[in-house]
Coordinates of C-alpha atoms and ligand atoms in Angstrom, one line a residue:
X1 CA 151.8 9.4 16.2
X2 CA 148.3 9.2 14.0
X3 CA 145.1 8.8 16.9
X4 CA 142.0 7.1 16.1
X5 CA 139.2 9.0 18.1
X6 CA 136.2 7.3 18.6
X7 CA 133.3 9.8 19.3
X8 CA 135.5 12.4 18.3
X9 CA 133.2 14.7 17.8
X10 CA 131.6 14.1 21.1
X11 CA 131.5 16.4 24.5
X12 CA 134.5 15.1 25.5
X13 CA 135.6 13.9 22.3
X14 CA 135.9 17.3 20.8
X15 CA 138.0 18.5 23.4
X16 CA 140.4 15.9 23.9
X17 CA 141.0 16.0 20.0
X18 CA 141.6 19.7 20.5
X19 CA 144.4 18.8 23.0
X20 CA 145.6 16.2 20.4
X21 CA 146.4 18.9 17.6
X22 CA 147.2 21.4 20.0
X23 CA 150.5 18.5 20.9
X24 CA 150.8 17.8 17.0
X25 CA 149.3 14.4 17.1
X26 CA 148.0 13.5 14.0
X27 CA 144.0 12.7 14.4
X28 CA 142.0 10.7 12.6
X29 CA 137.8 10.8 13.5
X30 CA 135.7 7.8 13.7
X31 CA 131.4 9.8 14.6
X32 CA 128.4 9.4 12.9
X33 CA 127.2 12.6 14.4
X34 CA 124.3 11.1 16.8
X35 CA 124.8 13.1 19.8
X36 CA 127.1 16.0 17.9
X37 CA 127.0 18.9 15.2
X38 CA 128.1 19.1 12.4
X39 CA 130.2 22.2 12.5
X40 CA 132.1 20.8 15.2
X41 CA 135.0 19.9 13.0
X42 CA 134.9 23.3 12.2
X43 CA 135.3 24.7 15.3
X44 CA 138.4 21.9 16.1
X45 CA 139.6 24.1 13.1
X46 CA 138.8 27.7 14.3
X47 CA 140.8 26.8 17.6
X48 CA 143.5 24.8 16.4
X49 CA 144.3 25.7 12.9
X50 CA 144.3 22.0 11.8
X51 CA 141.7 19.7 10.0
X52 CA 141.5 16.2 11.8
X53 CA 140.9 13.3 9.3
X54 CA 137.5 12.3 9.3
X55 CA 135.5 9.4 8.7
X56 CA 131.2 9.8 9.2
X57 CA 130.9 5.9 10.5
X58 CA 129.0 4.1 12.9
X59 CA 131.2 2.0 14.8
X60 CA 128.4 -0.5 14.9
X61 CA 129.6 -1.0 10.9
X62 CA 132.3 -3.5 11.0
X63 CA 132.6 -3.5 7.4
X64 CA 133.4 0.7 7.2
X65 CA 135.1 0.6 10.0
X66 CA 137.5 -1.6 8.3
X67 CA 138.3 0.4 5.4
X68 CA 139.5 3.3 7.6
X69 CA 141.9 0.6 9.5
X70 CA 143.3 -0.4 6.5
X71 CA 143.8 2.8 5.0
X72 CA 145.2 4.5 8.4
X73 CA 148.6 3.6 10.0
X74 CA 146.6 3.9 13.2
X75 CA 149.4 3.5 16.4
X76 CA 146.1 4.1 19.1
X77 CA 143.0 4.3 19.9
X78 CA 141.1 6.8 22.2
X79 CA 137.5 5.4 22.0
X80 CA 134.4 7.8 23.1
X81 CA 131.8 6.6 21.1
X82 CA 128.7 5.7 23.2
X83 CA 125.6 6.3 24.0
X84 CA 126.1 8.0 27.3
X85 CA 122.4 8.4 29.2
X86 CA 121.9 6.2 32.1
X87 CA 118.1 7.1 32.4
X88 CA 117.5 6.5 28.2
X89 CA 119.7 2.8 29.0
X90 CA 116.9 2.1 31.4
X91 CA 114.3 2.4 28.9
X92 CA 116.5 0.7 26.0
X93 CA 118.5 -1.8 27.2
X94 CA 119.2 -3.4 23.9
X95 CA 120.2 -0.3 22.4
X96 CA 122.8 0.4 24.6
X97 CA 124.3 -3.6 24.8
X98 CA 124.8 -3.5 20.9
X99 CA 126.1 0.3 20.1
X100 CA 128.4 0.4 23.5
X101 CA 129.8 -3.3 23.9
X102 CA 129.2 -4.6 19.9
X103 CA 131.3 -1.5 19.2
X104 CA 133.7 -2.0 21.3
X105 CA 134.1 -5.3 20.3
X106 CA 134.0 -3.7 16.6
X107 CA 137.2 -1.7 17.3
X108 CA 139.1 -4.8 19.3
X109 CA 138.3 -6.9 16.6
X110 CA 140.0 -4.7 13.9
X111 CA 142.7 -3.1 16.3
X112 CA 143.4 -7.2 16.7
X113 CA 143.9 -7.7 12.9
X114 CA 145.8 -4.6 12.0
X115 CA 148.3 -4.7 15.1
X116 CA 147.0 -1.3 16.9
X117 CA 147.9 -2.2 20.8
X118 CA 147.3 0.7 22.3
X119 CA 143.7 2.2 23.6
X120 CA 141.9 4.7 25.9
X121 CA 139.0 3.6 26.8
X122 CA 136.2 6.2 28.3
X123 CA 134.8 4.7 31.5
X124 CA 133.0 6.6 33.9
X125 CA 132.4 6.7 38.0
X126 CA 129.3 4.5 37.2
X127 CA 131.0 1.6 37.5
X128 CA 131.5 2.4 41.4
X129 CA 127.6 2.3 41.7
X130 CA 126.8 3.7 44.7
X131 CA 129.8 3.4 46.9
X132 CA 130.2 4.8 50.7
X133 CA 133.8 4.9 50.7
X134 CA 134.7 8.3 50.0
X135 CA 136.5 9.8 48.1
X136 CA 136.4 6.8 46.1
X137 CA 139.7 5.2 45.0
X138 CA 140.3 3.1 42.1
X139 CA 140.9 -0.1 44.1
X140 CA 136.9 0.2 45.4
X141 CA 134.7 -2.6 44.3
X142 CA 132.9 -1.9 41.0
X143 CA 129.8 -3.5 39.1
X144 CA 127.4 -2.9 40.9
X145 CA 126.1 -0.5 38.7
X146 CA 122.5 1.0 38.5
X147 CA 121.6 0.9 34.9
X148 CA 122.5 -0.4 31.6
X149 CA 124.3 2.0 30.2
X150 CA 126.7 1.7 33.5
X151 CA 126.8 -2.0 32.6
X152 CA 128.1 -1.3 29.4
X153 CA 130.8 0.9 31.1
X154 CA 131.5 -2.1 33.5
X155 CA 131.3 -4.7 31.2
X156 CA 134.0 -3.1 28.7
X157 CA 136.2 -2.4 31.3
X158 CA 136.4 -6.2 31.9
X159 CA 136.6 -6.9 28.1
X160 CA 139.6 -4.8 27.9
X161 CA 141.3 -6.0 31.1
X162 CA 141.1 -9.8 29.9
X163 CA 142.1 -8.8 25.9
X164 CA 145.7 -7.6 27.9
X165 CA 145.8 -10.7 29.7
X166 CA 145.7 -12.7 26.6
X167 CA 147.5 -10.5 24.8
X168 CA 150.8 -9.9 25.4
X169 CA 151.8 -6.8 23.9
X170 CA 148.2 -4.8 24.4
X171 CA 148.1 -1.9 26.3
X172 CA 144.8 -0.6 27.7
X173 CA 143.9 2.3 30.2
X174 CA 140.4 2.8 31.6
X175 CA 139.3 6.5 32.5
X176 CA 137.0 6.9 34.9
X177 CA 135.2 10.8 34.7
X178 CA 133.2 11.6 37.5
X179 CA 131.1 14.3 36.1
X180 CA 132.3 16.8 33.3
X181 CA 131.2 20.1 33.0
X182 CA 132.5 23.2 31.3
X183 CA 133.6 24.0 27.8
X184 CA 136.1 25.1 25.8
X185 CA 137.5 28.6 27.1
X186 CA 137.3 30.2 23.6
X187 CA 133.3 29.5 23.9
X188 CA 133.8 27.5 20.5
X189 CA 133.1 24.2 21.9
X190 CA 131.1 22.4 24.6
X191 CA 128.5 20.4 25.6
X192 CA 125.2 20.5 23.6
X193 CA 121.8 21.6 25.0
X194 CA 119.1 18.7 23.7
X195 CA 115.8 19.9 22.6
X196 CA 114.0 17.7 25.1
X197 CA 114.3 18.8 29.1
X198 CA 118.0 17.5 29.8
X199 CA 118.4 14.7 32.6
X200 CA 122.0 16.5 33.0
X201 CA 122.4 19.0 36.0
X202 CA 124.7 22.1 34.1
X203 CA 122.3 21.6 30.7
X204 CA 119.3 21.8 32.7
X205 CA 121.0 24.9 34.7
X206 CA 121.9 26.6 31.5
X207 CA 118.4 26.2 30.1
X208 CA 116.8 27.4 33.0
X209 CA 119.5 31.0 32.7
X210 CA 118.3 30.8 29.2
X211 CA 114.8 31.5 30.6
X212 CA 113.8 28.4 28.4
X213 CA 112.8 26.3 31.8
X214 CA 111.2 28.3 34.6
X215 CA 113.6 26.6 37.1
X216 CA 115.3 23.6 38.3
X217 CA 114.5 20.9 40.4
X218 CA 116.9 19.9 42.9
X219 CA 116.2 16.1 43.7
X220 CA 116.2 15.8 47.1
X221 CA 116.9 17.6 50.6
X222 CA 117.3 15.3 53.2
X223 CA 121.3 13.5 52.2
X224 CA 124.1 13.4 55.0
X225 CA 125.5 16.4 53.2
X226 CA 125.7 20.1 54.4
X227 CA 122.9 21.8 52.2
X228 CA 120.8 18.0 52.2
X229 CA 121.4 17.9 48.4
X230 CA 123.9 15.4 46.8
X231 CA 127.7 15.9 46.5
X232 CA 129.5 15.3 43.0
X233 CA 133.1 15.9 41.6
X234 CA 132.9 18.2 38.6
X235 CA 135.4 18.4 36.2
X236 CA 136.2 20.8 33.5
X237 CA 136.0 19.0 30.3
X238 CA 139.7 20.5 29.6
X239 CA 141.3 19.2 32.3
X240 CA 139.5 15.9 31.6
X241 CA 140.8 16.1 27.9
X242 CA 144.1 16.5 29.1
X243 CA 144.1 13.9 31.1
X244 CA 143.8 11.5 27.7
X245 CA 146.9 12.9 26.8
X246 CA 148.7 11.9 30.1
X247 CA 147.0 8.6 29.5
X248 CA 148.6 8.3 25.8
X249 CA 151.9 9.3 27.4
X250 CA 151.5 6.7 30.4
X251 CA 150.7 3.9 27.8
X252 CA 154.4 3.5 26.8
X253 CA 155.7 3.6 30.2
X254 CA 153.8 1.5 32.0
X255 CA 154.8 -2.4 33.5
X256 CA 151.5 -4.0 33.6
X257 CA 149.4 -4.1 30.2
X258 CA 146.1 -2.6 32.0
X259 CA 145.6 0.1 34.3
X260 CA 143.0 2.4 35.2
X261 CA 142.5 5.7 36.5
X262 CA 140.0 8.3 37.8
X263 CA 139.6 11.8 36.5
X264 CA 138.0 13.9 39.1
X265 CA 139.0 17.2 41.2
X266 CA 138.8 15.2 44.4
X267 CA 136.6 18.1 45.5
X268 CA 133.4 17.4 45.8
X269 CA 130.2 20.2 45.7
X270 CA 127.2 20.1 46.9
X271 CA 123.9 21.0 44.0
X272 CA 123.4 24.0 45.6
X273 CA 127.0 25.4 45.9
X274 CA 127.0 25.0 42.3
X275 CA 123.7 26.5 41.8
X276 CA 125.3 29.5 43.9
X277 CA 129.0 29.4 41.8
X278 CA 126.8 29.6 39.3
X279 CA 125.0 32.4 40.0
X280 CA 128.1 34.7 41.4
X281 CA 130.2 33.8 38.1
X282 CA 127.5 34.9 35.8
X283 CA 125.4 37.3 37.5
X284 CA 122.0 35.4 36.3
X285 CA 119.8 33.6 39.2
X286 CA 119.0 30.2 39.1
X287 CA 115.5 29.9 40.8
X288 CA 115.3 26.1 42.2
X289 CA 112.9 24.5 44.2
X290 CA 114.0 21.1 46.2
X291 CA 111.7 17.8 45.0
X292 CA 111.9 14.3 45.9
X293 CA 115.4 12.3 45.2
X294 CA 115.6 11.1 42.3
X295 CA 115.6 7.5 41.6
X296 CA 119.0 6.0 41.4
X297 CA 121.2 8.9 42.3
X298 CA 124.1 8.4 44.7
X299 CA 124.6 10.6 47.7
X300 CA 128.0 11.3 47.7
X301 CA 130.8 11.1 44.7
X302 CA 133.4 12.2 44.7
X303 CA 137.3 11.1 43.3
X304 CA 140.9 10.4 45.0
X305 CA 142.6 11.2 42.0
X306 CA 146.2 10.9 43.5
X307 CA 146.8 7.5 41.2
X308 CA 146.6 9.9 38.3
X309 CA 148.5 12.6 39.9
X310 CA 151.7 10.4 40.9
X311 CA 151.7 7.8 37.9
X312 CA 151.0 9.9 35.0
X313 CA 151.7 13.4 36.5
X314 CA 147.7 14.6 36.0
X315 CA 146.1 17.3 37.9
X316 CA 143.1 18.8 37.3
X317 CA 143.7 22.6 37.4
X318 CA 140.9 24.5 36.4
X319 CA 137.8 25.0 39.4
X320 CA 134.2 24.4 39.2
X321 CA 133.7 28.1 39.0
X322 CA 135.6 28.4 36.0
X323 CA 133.4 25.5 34.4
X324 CA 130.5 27.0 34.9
X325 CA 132.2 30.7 33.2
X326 CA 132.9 28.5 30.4
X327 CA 129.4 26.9 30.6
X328 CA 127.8 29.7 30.2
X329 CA 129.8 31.3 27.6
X330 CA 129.4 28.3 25.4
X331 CA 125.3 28.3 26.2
X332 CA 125.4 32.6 25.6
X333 CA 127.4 31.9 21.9
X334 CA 125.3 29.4 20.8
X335 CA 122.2 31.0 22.0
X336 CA 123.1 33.8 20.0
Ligands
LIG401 N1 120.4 17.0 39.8 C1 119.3 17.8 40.2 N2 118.4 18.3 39.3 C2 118.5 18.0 38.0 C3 119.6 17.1 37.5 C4 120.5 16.7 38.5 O1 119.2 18.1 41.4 O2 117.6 18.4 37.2 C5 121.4 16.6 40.7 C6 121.5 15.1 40.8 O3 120.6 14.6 41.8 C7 123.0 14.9 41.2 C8 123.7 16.0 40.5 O4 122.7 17.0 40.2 O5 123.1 15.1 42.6 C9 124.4 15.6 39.2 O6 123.4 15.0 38.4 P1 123.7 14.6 36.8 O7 122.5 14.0 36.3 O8 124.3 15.8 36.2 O9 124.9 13.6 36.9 P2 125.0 12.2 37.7 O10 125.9 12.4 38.9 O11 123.7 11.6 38.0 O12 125.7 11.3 36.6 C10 127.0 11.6 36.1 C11 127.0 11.3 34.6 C12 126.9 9.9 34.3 C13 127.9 9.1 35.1 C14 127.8 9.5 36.6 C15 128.9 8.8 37.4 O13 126.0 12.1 33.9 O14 127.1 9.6 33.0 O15 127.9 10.9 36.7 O16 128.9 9.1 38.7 F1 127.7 7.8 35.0

């Protein structure tokens, strides 16, 4: 079965296509490198042993986008690519309207024309906004989102749902990740560190045990949580990759032509146990100092992730501590 992957090159990209090879899928890549490395494709091959197809395109360019339709038998679609910061959305609306939903559209468009009727679309726990009903299941109201990029998220979600409606043989699946953390075990692959000061909780953390920021700033002390700073669900990016896989497989067997799941632990951590996981795993401290909230941030988050468990047999299996291992060793390699 041949896999267009969107983004493929990606955080979570890189390590669902990982999974991919590892199952013998044959994997074609769709990135034009704007949030990834170059050597990524590499490392896909250092772990794997296999070389994915792949195509340096924005998927903004209709026209190149094309030309790897045509070429490619493609059977389905896992699409990643996005611009993924809710904070940069805020401050470039248009931006992320025309790369995340033009895009999209891009990729229905041509999946339309060259019969593909299967896709994976990467959603995210944004589109719950900032919902009290924890832990949050998939039936809970979404679209009331807090930025643009979430509206993007939102907004695709709904393109997709109505395509299946119209369509009678498309099959879509939306994957919502509640907040993904981690790297690859073999230290190869993970989540890069920007040159800027990360908005991102682990980068930030990993800079700080880099000694490249004196410490980190825990936005705010006074949520209904045990420590006073907010809860989230992290999730190892492997388990998360995996969980595209059970999504693939769940395409073909299920009744309705849309469905949608979330990818979580269902634990949820306060910033502070982290911080403290953190510091046991890899014997480095993490000076903090509490500040205001931040705007914009939930106060608790975290997943019911028993839809994915019964339907399509999913369960996250590695811990938060192990994330952060892999975190680190990732951060350390790359570093060095
Ligand atoms: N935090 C800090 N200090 C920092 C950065 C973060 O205390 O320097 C806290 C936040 O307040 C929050 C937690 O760490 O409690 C996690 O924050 P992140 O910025 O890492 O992640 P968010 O939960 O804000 O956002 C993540 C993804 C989004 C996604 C959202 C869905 O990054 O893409 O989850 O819930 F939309």
């Amino acid at each position: 079965m041949k896999v267009l992957v969107t983004g493929g090159t990606g955080f979570i990209g890189s390590h669902t296509v990982v999974e991919l090879l590892n199952k013998n899928y044959e994997v074609i890549i769709v990135d034009n490198y704007c949030n990834s490395k170059r050597n990524v494709l590499h490392k896909i091959y250092q772990i794997t042993g296999k070389s994915p197809t792949f195509y340096e395109i924005n998927i903004c360019d209709f026209n190149s986008l094309e030309k790897v339709f045509k070429k490619e038998k493609i059977d389905a679609v896992i699409h990643f690519a996005a611009l993924k910061s809710g904070a940069d959305s805020i401050k470039d609306p248009g931006l992320y309207y025309t790369n995340n939903i033009e895009g999209t559209y891009n990729i229905l468009k041509l999946m339309k024309k060259y019969s593909v009727k299967k896709i994976i679309f990467s959603s995210s726990a944004t589109v719950y906004g900032d919902s009290q009903n924890v832990p949050i299941k998939e039936n809970e109201t979404i679209g009331n989102v807090i930025s643009p990029y979430g509206m993007t998220k939102y907004l695709t979600e709904l393109l997709l749902e109505n395509k299946t409606k119209q369509t009678n043989d498309f099959k879509a699946i939306s994957l919502r990740y509640f907040n993904p953390i981690g790297a690859h075990p073999s230290g190869l692959i993970g989540e890069d560190s920007p040159d800027n000061i990360p908005n991102n909780l682990i980068l930030y953390i990993l800079k700080v045990a880099k000694k490249e920021l004196p410490y980190l700033k825990v936005f705010g002390n006074d949520y209904r949580t045990p420590d006073g700073s907010g809860i989230r669900d992290y999730i190892h990016v492997v388990d998360l990759a995996k969980g595209h896989i059970a999504a693939l497989n769940y395409l073909d067997k299920m009744k309705t032509n849309y469905d949608v799941f979330n990818l979580g632990t269902g634990k949820g951590h306060t910033v502070i146990e982290l911080i403290k996981t953190f510091e046991k795993e890899n014997d480095i401290k993490i000076p903090y100092q509490f500040v205001e909230r931040r705007p914009g941030d939930v106060e608790i988050s975290y997943a019911d992730c028993s839809k994915a468990n019964k339907l399509m047999g999913w369960y996250a299996e590695f811990s938060m501590a192990d994330a952060l291992r892999d975190a680190w060793n990732f951060a350390k390699k790359t570093r060095d």
